[in-house]
mmCIF file of C-alpha atoms in Angstrom:
data_model
loop_
_atom_site.group_PDB
_atom_site.id
_atom_site.type_symbol
_atom_site.label_atom_id
_atom_site.label_comp_id
_atom_site.label_asym_id
_atom_site.label_seq_id
_atom_site.Cartn_x
_atom_site.Cartn_y
_atom_site.Cartn_z
ATOM 1 C CA UNK A 1 -36.603 -24.528 13.403
ATOM 2 C CA UNK A 2 -35.771 -21.203 11.757
ATOM 3 C CA UNK A 3 -38.083 -19.361 9.386
ATOM 4 C CA UNK A 4 -35.570 -20.053 6.594
ATOM 5 C CA UNK A 5 -35.669 -23.795 7.284
ATOM 6 C CA UNK A 6 -39.463 -23.814 7.467
ATOM 7 C CA UNK A 7 -40.077 -21.893 4.205
ATOM 8 C CA UNK A 8 -39.265 -24.637 1.646
ATOM 9 C CA UNK A 9 -41.185 -27.245 3.662
ATOM 10 C CA UNK A 10 -44.220 -24.966 3.842
ATOM 11 C CA UNK A 11 -43.988 -24.276 0.103
ATOM 12 C CA UNK A 12 -44.034 -27.998 -0.650
ATOM 13 C CA UNK A 13 -47.009 -28.637 1.626
ATOM 14 C CA UNK A 14 -48.936 -25.715 0.139
ATOM 15 C CA UNK A 15 -48.325 -27.080 -3.342
ATOM 16 C CA UNK A 16 -49.837 -30.370 -2.112
ATOM 17 C CA UNK A 17 -52.922 -28.496 -0.845
ATOM 18 C CA UNK A 18 -53.308 -26.740 -4.194
ATOM 19 C CA UNK A 19 -53.370 -30.110 -5.985
ATOM 20 C CA UNK A 20 -55.928 -31.542 -3.532
ATOM 21 C CA UNK A 21 -58.052 -28.395 -3.848
ATOM 22 C CA UNK A 22 -58.181 -28.664 -7.637
ATOM 23 C CA UNK A 23 -59.328 -32.281 -7.244
ATOM 24 C CA UNK A 24 -62.033 -31.108 -4.835
ATOM 25 C CA UNK A 25 -63.171 -28.468 -7.384
ATOM 26 C CA UNK A 26 -63.390 -31.164 -10.072
ATOM 27 C CA UNK A 27 -65.486 -33.423 -7.816
ATOM 28 C CA UNK A 28 -67.761 -30.564 -6.702
ATOM 29 C CA UNK A 29 -68.541 -29.824 -10.336
ATOM 30 C CA UNK A 30 -69.039 -33.510 -11.105
ATOM 31 C CA UNK A 31 -71.527 -33.577 -8.202
ATOM 32 C CA UNK A 32 -73.284 -30.456 -9.504
ATOM 33 C CA UNK A 33 -73.716 -32.002 -12.939
ATOM 34 C CA UNK A 34 -75.406 -35.064 -11.414
ATOM 35 C CA UNK A 35 -77.600 -32.771 -9.273
ATOM 36 C CA UNK A 36 -78.631 -30.884 -12.424
ATOM 37 C CA UNK A 37 -79.564 -34.161 -14.096
ATOM 38 C CA UNK A 38 -81.621 -35.156 -11.037
ATOM 39 C CA UNK A 39 -83.387 -31.775 -11.212
ATOM 40 C CA UNK A 40 -84.131 -32.300 -14.905
ATOM 41 C CA UNK A 41 -85.732 -35.714 -14.270
ATOM 42 C CA UNK A 42 -87.697 -34.387 -11.278
ATOM 43 C CA UNK A 43 -89.154 -31.579 -13.392
ATOM 44 C CA UNK A 44 -90.169 -34.047 -16.110
ATOM 45 C CA UNK A 45 -91.846 -36.260 -13.505
ATOM 46 C CA UNK A 46 -93.296 -33.292 -11.554
ATOM 47 C CA UNK A 47 -91.521 -34.353 -8.372
ATOM 48 C CA UNK A 48 -90.544 -31.950 -5.553
ATOM 49 C CA UNK A 49 -86.942 -30.621 -5.692
ATOM 50 C CA UNK A 50 -86.474 -30.503 -1.933
ATOM 51 C CA UNK A 51 -86.380 -33.856 -0.136
ATOM 52 C CA UNK A 52 -85.289 -33.759 3.501
ATOM 53 C CA UNK A 53 -85.051 -37.568 3.632
ATOM 54 C CA UNK A 54 -82.476 -37.578 0.838
ATOM 55 C CA UNK A 55 -80.418 -34.942 2.693
ATOM 56 C CA UNK A 56 -80.297 -37.218 5.736
ATOM 57 C CA UNK A 57 -79.010 -40.005 3.472
ATOM 58 C CA UNK A 58 -76.267 -37.709 2.144
ATOM 59 C CA UNK A 59 -75.126 -36.821 5.669
ATOM 60 C CA UNK A 60 -75.247 -40.484 6.727
ATOM 61 C CA UNK A 61 -73.132 -41.508 3.719
ATOM 62 C CA UNK A 62 -70.385 -38.927 4.293
ATOM 63 C CA UNK A 63 -70.312 -39.362 8.068
ATOM 64 C CA UNK A 64 -69.962 -43.110 7.693
ATOM 65 C CA UNK A 65 -67.031 -42.808 5.291
ATOM 66 C CA UNK A 66 -65.236 -40.176 7.397
ATOM 67 C CA UNK A 67 -61.954 -41.413 8.858
ATOM 68 C CA UNK A 68 -60.842 -37.982 10.138
ATOM 69 C CA UNK A 69 -59.000 -35.818 11.071
ATOM 70 C CA UNK A 70 -61.970 -33.659 10.047
ATOM 71 C CA UNK A 71 -64.520 -34.139 12.864
ATOM 72 C CA UNK A 72 -68.118 -35.193 12.123
ATOM 73 C CA UNK A 73 -69.614 -31.761 12.912
ATOM 74 C CA UNK A 74 -67.103 -29.972 10.666
ATOM 75 C CA UNK A 75 -67.740 -32.418 7.842
ATOM 76 C CA UNK A 76 -71.480 -31.870 8.222
ATOM 77 C CA UNK A 77 -71.043 -28.088 7.996
ATOM 78 C CA UNK A 78 -68.990 -28.481 4.782
ATOM 79 C CA UNK A 79 -71.701 -30.672 3.216
ATOM 80 C CA UNK A 80 -74.488 -28.340 4.376
ATOM 81 C CA UNK A 81 -72.699 -25.649 2.347
ATOM 82 C CA UNK A 82 -72.243 -27.955 -0.672
ATOM 83 C CA UNK A 83 -75.935 -28.978 -0.608
ATOM 84 C CA UNK A 84 -76.978 -25.342 -0.256
ATOM 85 C CA UNK A 85 -74.892 -24.343 -3.287
ATOM 86 C CA UNK A 86 -76.364 -27.278 -5.234
ATOM 87 C CA UNK A 87 -79.854 -25.937 -4.508
ATOM 88 C CA UNK A 88 -78.793 -22.496 -5.751
ATOM 89 C CA UNK A 89 -77.485 -24.049 -8.993
ATOM 90 C CA UNK A 90 -80.786 -25.933 -9.413
ATOM 91 C CA UNK A 91 -82.886 -22.800 -8.816
ATOM 92 C CA UNK A 92 -80.812 -20.841 -11.354
ATOM 93 C CA UNK A 93 -81.208 -23.630 -13.889
ATOM 94 C CA UNK A 94 -84.997 -23.785 -13.331
ATOM 95 C CA UNK A 95 -85.295 -20.027 -13.945
ATOM 96 C CA UNK A 96 -83.220 -20.359 -17.126
ATOM 97 C CA UNK A 97 -85.501 -23.144 -18.314
ATOM 98 C CA UNK A 98 -88.525 -20.973 -17.509
ATOM 99 C CA UNK A 99 -89.889 -23.576 -15.122
ATOM 100 C CA UNK B 1 -92.309 -38.978 -17.323
ATOM 101 C CA UNK B 2 -94.150 -40.815 -14.524
ATOM 102 C CA UNK B 3 -92.899 -41.100 -10.956
ATOM 103 C CA UNK B 4 -92.407 -44.836 -11.565
ATOM 104 C CA UNK B 5 -90.220 -44.186 -14.611
ATOM 105 C CA UNK B 6 -88.212 -41.520 -12.774
ATOM 106 C CA UNK B 7 -87.498 -43.582 -9.638
ATOM 107 C CA UNK B 8 -84.819 -45.981 -10.989
ATOM 108 C CA UNK B 9 -83.055 -43.134 -12.833
ATOM 109 C CA UNK B 10 -83.001 -41.041 -9.665
ATOM 110 C CA UNK B 11 -81.694 -44.005 -7.659
ATOM 111 C CA UNK B 12 -78.811 -44.447 -10.099
ATOM 112 C CA UNK B 13 -77.900 -40.759 -10.040
ATOM 113 C CA UNK B 14 -78.031 -40.657 -6.237
ATOM 114 C CA UNK B 15 -75.699 -43.648 -6.072
ATOM 115 C CA UNK B 16 -73.301 -41.628 -8.283
ATOM 116 C CA UNK B 17 -73.504 -38.684 -5.874
ATOM 117 C CA UNK B 18 -72.769 -40.963 -2.919
ATOM 118 C CA UNK B 19 -69.578 -42.188 -4.636
ATOM 119 C CA UNK B 20 -68.475 -38.615 -5.463
ATOM 120 C CA UNK B 21 -69.233 -37.513 -1.900
ATOM 121 C CA UNK B 22 -67.076 -40.250 -0.402
ATOM 122 C CA UNK B 23 -64.244 -39.114 -2.683
ATOM 123 C CA UNK B 24 -64.761 -35.538 -1.478
ATOM 124 C CA UNK B 25 -64.603 -36.737 2.160
ATOM 125 C CA UNK B 26 -61.329 -38.549 1.433
ATOM 126 C CA UNK B 27 -59.817 -35.411 -0.170
ATOM 127 C CA UNK B 28 -61.042 -33.135 2.637
ATOM 128 C CA UNK B 29 -59.260 -35.334 5.161
ATOM 129 C CA UNK B 30 -56.139 -35.491 2.989
ATOM 130 C CA UNK B 31 -56.212 -31.673 2.945
ATOM 131 C CA UNK B 32 -56.672 -31.540 6.724
ATOM 132 C CA UNK B 33 -53.656 -33.791 7.274
ATOM 133 C CA UNK B 34 -51.463 -31.453 5.198
ATOM 134 C CA UNK B 35 -52.879 -28.454 7.091
ATOM 135 C CA UNK B 36 -51.970 -30.151 10.384
ATOM 136 C CA UNK B 37 -48.415 -30.713 9.136
ATOM 137 C CA UNK B 38 -48.188 -27.041 8.126
ATOM 138 C CA UNK B 39 -49.374 -26.080 11.613
ATOM 139 C CA UNK B 40 -46.743 -28.316 13.205
ATOM 140 C CA UNK B 41 -43.926 -26.709 11.192
ATOM 141 C CA UNK B 42 -45.256 -23.208 11.895
ATOM 142 C CA UNK B 43 -45.251 -23.861 15.632
ATOM 143 C CA UNK B 44 -41.679 -25.169 15.485
ATOM 144 C CA UNK B 45 -40.613 -22.049 13.548
ATOM 145 C CA UNK B 46 -42.774 -19.704 15.663
ATOM 146 C CA UNK B 47 -44.670 -18.496 12.596
ATOM 147 C CA UNK B 48 -48.239 -17.104 12.690
ATOM 148 C CA UNK B 49 -51.014 -19.613 11.908
ATOM 149 C CA UNK B 50 -53.253 -17.110 10.159
ATOM 150 C CA UNK B 51 -51.978 -15.745 6.839
ATOM 151 C CA UNK B 52 -54.488 -13.756 4.780
ATOM 152 C CA UNK B 53 -52.151 -13.741 1.773
ATOM 153 C CA UNK B 54 -52.149 -17.544 1.651
ATOM 154 C CA UNK B 55 -55.965 -17.595 1.769
ATOM 155 C CA UNK B 56 -56.057 -15.355 -1.301
ATOM 156 C CA UNK B 57 -53.779 -17.837 -3.051
ATOM 157 C CA UNK B 58 -56.126 -20.706 -2.167
ATOM 158 C CA UNK B 59 -59.140 -18.853 -3.594
ATOM 159 C CA UNK B 60 -57.177 -17.895 -6.733
ATOM 160 C CA UNK B 61 -56.119 -21.524 -7.272
ATOM 161 C CA UNK B 62 -59.621 -22.976 -6.985
ATOM 162 C CA UNK B 63 -61.297 -20.196 -8.975
ATOM 163 C CA UNK B 64 -58.801 -20.614 -11.787
ATOM 164 C CA UNK B 65 -59.379 -24.379 -12.019
ATOM 165 C CA UNK B 66 -63.195 -24.062 -11.873
ATOM 166 C CA UNK B 67 -64.906 -25.114 -15.092
ATOM 167 C CA UNK B 68 -68.447 -24.973 -13.647
ATOM 168 C CA UNK B 69 -71.383 -25.558 -13.385
ATOM 169 C CA UNK B 70 -70.671 -24.404 -9.811
ATOM 170 C CA UNK B 71 -70.384 -20.598 -10.093
ATOM 171 C CA UNK B 72 -67.332 -18.728 -8.732
ATOM 172 C CA UNK B 73 -69.182 -17.223 -5.748
ATOM 173 C CA UNK B 74 -70.617 -20.600 -4.732
ATOM 174 C CA UNK B 75 -67.206 -22.241 -5.004
ATOM 175 C CA UNK B 76 -65.721 -19.482 -2.859
ATOM 176 C CA UNK B 77 -68.346 -20.041 -0.155
ATOM 177 C CA UNK B 78 -67.585 -23.790 -0.112
ATOM 178 C CA UNK B 79 -63.856 -23.112 0.306
ATOM 179 C CA UNK B 80 -64.464 -20.440 2.970
ATOM 180 C CA UNK B 81 -66.217 -23.191 4.920
ATOM 181 C CA UNK B 82 -63.394 -25.700 4.269
ATOM 182 C CA UNK B 83 -60.724 -23.174 5.365
ATOM 183 C CA UNK B 84 -62.738 -22.303 8.456
ATOM 184 C CA UNK B 85 -63.008 -25.974 9.437
ATOM 185 C CA UNK B 86 -59.269 -26.383 8.829
ATOM 186 C CA UNK B 87 -58.615 -23.545 11.297
ATOM 187 C CA UNK B 88 -60.845 -25.257 13.858
ATOM 188 C CA UNK B 89 -58.885 -28.506 13.430
ATOM 189 C CA UNK B 90 -55.606 -26.571 13.871
ATOM 190 C CA UNK B 91 -56.831 -24.816 17.027
ATOM 191 C CA UNK B 92 -57.982 -28.109 18.535
ATOM 192 C CA UNK B 93 -54.626 -29.696 17.742
ATOM 193 C CA UNK B 94 -52.720 -26.751 19.306
ATOM 194 C CA UNK B 95 -54.720 -27.082 22.521
ATOM 195 C CA UNK B 96 -54.039 -30.843 22.600
ATOM 196 C CA UNK B 97 -50.331 -30.134 22.192
ATOM 197 C CA UNK B 98 -50.512 -27.542 24.986
ATOM 198 C CA UNK B 99 -49.279 -24.787 22.687
#
Protein backbone atom coordinates (compact mmCIF):
# COMPACT_ATOMS: atom_id res chain seq x y z
CA UNK A 1 0.00 0.00 0.00
CA UNK A 2 1.33 3.45 -0.87
CA UNK A 3 1.22 6.43 1.47
CA UNK A 4 -1.28 8.06 -0.92
CA UNK A 5 -3.59 5.04 -0.74
CA UNK A 6 -3.31 4.87 3.05
CA UNK A 7 -4.03 8.57 3.72
CA UNK A 8 -7.82 8.64 3.09
CA UNK A 9 -8.32 5.39 5.01
CA UNK A 10 -6.36 6.76 7.97
CA UNK A 11 -8.36 10.00 7.85
CA UNK A 12 -11.62 8.07 8.03
CA UNK A 13 -10.44 5.93 10.94
CA UNK A 14 -9.17 8.98 12.83
CA UNK A 15 -12.54 10.65 12.39
CA UNK A 16 -14.09 7.53 13.95
CA UNK A 17 -11.71 7.82 16.93
CA UNK A 18 -12.63 11.48 17.39
CA UNK A 19 -16.32 10.56 17.61
CA UNK A 20 -15.63 7.76 20.12
CA UNK A 21 -13.41 10.09 22.16
CA UNK A 22 -16.13 12.72 22.44
CA UNK A 23 -18.50 10.00 23.68
CA UNK A 24 -15.89 8.98 26.26
CA UNK A 25 -15.59 12.63 27.41
CA UNK A 26 -19.37 12.82 27.80
CA UNK A 27 -19.45 9.62 29.88
CA UNK A 28 -16.47 10.69 32.03
CA UNK A 29 -18.32 13.88 32.92
CA UNK A 30 -21.54 11.98 33.55
CA UNK A 31 -19.54 9.76 35.94
CA UNK A 32 -18.01 12.81 37.64
CA UNK A 33 -21.43 14.32 38.25
CA UNK A 34 -22.61 11.13 39.97
CA UNK A 35 -19.37 11.06 42.02
CA UNK A 36 -20.03 14.65 43.10
CA UNK A 37 -23.54 13.70 44.19
CA UNK A 38 -22.14 10.75 46.17
CA UNK A 39 -19.66 13.13 47.84
CA UNK A 40 -22.48 15.51 48.73
CA UNK A 41 -24.52 12.75 50.41
CA UNK A 42 -21.44 11.40 52.22
CA UNK A 43 -20.70 14.84 53.67
CA UNK A 44 -24.31 15.20 54.86
CA UNK A 45 -24.13 11.77 56.50
CA UNK A 46 -20.55 12.30 57.79
CA UNK A 47 -19.30 9.24 55.94
CA UNK A 48 -15.68 8.76 54.79
CA UNK A 49 -14.95 9.77 51.15
CA UNK A 50 -12.37 7.06 50.55
CA UNK A 51 -13.66 3.49 50.49
CA UNK A 52 -11.21 0.86 49.27
CA UNK A 53 -13.96 -1.79 49.14
CA UNK A 54 -15.96 0.30 46.67
CA UNK A 55 -12.85 0.70 44.47
CA UNK A 56 -12.52 -3.09 44.30
CA UNK A 57 -16.16 -3.26 43.18
CA UNK A 58 -15.47 -0.72 40.42
CA UNK A 59 -12.51 -2.74 39.13
CA UNK A 60 -14.51 -5.98 39.32
CA UNK A 61 -17.38 -4.41 37.35
CA UNK A 62 -15.21 -3.09 34.51
CA UNK A 63 -13.01 -6.19 34.31
CA UNK A 64 -16.06 -8.42 34.09
CA UNK A 65 -17.58 -6.41 31.24
CA UNK A 66 -14.30 -6.20 29.29
CA UNK A 67 -14.39 -8.09 25.99
CA UNK A 68 -11.04 -6.74 24.73
CA UNK A 69 -8.90 -5.97 22.80
CA UNK A 70 -7.84 -3.79 25.73
CA UNK A 71 -6.20 -6.22 28.19
CA UNK A 72 -7.31 -6.40 31.85
CA UNK A 73 -4.16 -4.70 33.21
CA UNK A 74 -4.45 -1.81 30.73
CA UNK A 75 -8.13 -1.36 31.54
CA UNK A 76 -7.29 -1.30 35.25
CA UNK A 77 -4.66 1.41 34.70
CA UNK A 78 -7.19 3.54 32.78
CA UNK A 79 -9.74 3.22 35.61
CA UNK A 80 -7.10 3.90 38.28
CA UNK A 81 -6.55 7.22 36.49
CA UNK A 82 -10.30 7.93 36.21
CA UNK A 83 -10.84 7.17 39.93
CA UNK A 84 -7.86 9.34 40.85
CA UNK A 85 -9.24 12.27 38.84
CA UNK A 86 -12.65 11.74 40.47
CA UNK A 87 -11.01 12.08 43.89
CA UNK A 88 -9.34 15.31 42.77
CA UNK A 89 -12.72 16.69 41.63
CA UNK A 90 -14.24 15.72 45.00
CA UNK A 91 -11.42 17.36 46.98
CA UNK A 92 -11.76 20.57 44.94
CA UNK A 93 -15.50 20.58 45.51
CA UNK A 94 -15.07 20.04 49.28
CA UNK A 95 -12.68 23.01 49.49
CA UNK A 96 -15.15 25.16 47.54
CA UNK A 97 -17.90 24.17 49.94
CA UNK A 98 -15.61 25.00 52.87
CA UNK A 99 -15.89 21.48 54.23
CA UNK B 1 -28.68 12.79 57.19
CA UNK B 2 -28.08 9.46 58.98
CA UNK B 3 -25.97 6.63 57.61
CA UNK B 4 -29.17 4.59 57.25
CA UNK B 5 -30.83 7.30 55.16
CA UNK B 6 -27.71 7.73 53.01
CA UNK B 7 -27.18 4.03 52.24
CA UNK B 8 -29.99 3.44 49.69
CA UNK B 9 -29.19 6.73 47.91
CA UNK B 10 -25.52 5.78 47.67
CA UNK B 11 -26.44 2.31 46.38
CA UNK B 12 -28.54 3.85 43.61
CA UNK B 13 -25.80 6.28 42.58
CA UNK B 14 -23.18 3.52 42.57
CA UNK B 15 -25.40 1.41 40.33
CA UNK B 16 -25.49 4.42 37.95
CA UNK B 17 -21.68 4.60 37.98
CA UNK B 18 -21.43 0.89 37.21
CA UNK B 19 -23.64 1.36 34.12
CA UNK B 20 -21.59 4.38 32.94
CA UNK B 21 -18.35 2.46 33.53
CA UNK B 22 -19.48 -0.47 31.41
CA UNK B 23 -20.30 2.00 28.63
CA UNK B 24 -16.81 3.50 28.99
CA UNK B 25 -15.28 0.00 28.74
CA UNK B 26 -17.26 -0.66 25.55
CA UNK B 27 -16.07 2.65 24.00
CA UNK B 28 -12.45 2.08 25.06
CA UNK B 29 -12.48 -1.26 23.25
CA UNK B 30 -14.19 0.27 20.22
CA UNK B 31 -11.38 2.86 20.18
CA UNK B 32 -8.74 0.14 20.50
CA UNK B 33 -10.18 -1.76 17.53
CA UNK B 34 -9.94 1.36 15.35
CA UNK B 35 -6.38 1.95 16.60
CA UNK B 36 -5.48 -1.62 15.63
CA UNK B 37 -6.90 -1.05 12.14
CA UNK B 38 -4.86 2.16 11.84
CA UNK B 39 -1.76 0.21 12.87
CA UNK B 40 -2.47 -2.46 10.25
CA UNK B 41 -2.76 0.13 7.46
CA UNK B 42 0.37 1.95 8.66
CA UNK B 43 2.39 -1.27 8.54
CA UNK B 44 1.15 -2.01 5.01
CA UNK B 45 2.12 1.52 3.93
CA UNK B 46 5.38 1.51 5.94
CA UNK B 47 4.31 4.58 7.91
CA UNK B 48 5.57 5.42 11.43
CA UNK B 49 3.32 4.31 14.30
CA UNK B 50 4.11 7.26 16.53
CA UNK B 51 2.85 10.65 15.33
CA UNK B 52 3.06 13.50 17.85
CA UNK B 53 0.96 15.76 15.63
CA UNK B 54 -1.95 13.30 15.74
CA UNK B 55 -1.73 13.16 19.55
CA UNK B 56 -2.12 16.94 19.69
CA UNK B 57 -5.23 16.59 17.55
CA UNK B 58 -6.66 14.00 19.95
CA UNK B 59 -6.10 16.28 22.95
CA UNK B 60 -7.58 19.26 21.08
CA UNK B 61 -10.68 17.24 20.15
CA UNK B 62 -11.41 16.03 23.68
CA UNK B 63 -10.60 19.36 25.34
CA UNK B 64 -12.90 21.19 22.96
CA UNK B 65 -15.82 18.84 23.66
CA UNK B 66 -15.31 18.91 27.46
CA UNK B 67 -18.17 20.59 29.32
CA UNK B 68 -16.93 19.59 32.80
CA UNK B 69 -17.05 18.98 35.74
CA UNK B 70 -13.84 17.10 34.86
CA UNK B 71 -11.22 19.86 34.47
CA UNK B 72 -9.06 20.12 31.32
CA UNK B 73 -5.87 18.90 33.01
CA UNK B 74 -7.63 15.88 34.51
CA UNK B 75 -9.18 15.00 31.16
CA UNK B 76 -5.77 15.27 29.52
CA UNK B 77 -4.26 12.87 32.06
CA UNK B 78 -7.05 10.33 31.41
CA UNK B 79 -6.44 10.50 27.65
CA UNK B 80 -2.65 10.30 28.08
CA UNK B 81 -3.30 7.00 29.85
CA UNK B 82 -5.73 5.82 27.13
CA UNK B 83 -3.25 6.72 24.34
CA UNK B 84 -0.44 4.99 26.22
CA UNK B 85 -2.50 1.80 26.56
CA UNK B 86 -3.38 2.01 22.86
CA UNK B 87 0.34 2.08 22.03
CA UNK B 88 0.89 -0.99 24.22
CA UNK B 89 -1.90 -2.83 22.38
CA UNK B 90 -0.32 -1.84 19.03
CA UNK B 91 3.15 -3.02 20.08
CA UNK B 92 1.76 -6.35 21.28
CA UNK B 93 -0.10 -6.80 18.00
CA UNK B 94 3.04 -5.98 15.95
CA UNK B 95 5.04 -8.60 17.85
CA UNK B 96 2.27 -11.17 17.28
CA UNK B 97 2.35 -10.37 13.56
CA UNK B 98 6.15 -10.71 13.57
CA UNK B 99 6.60 -7.15 12.34
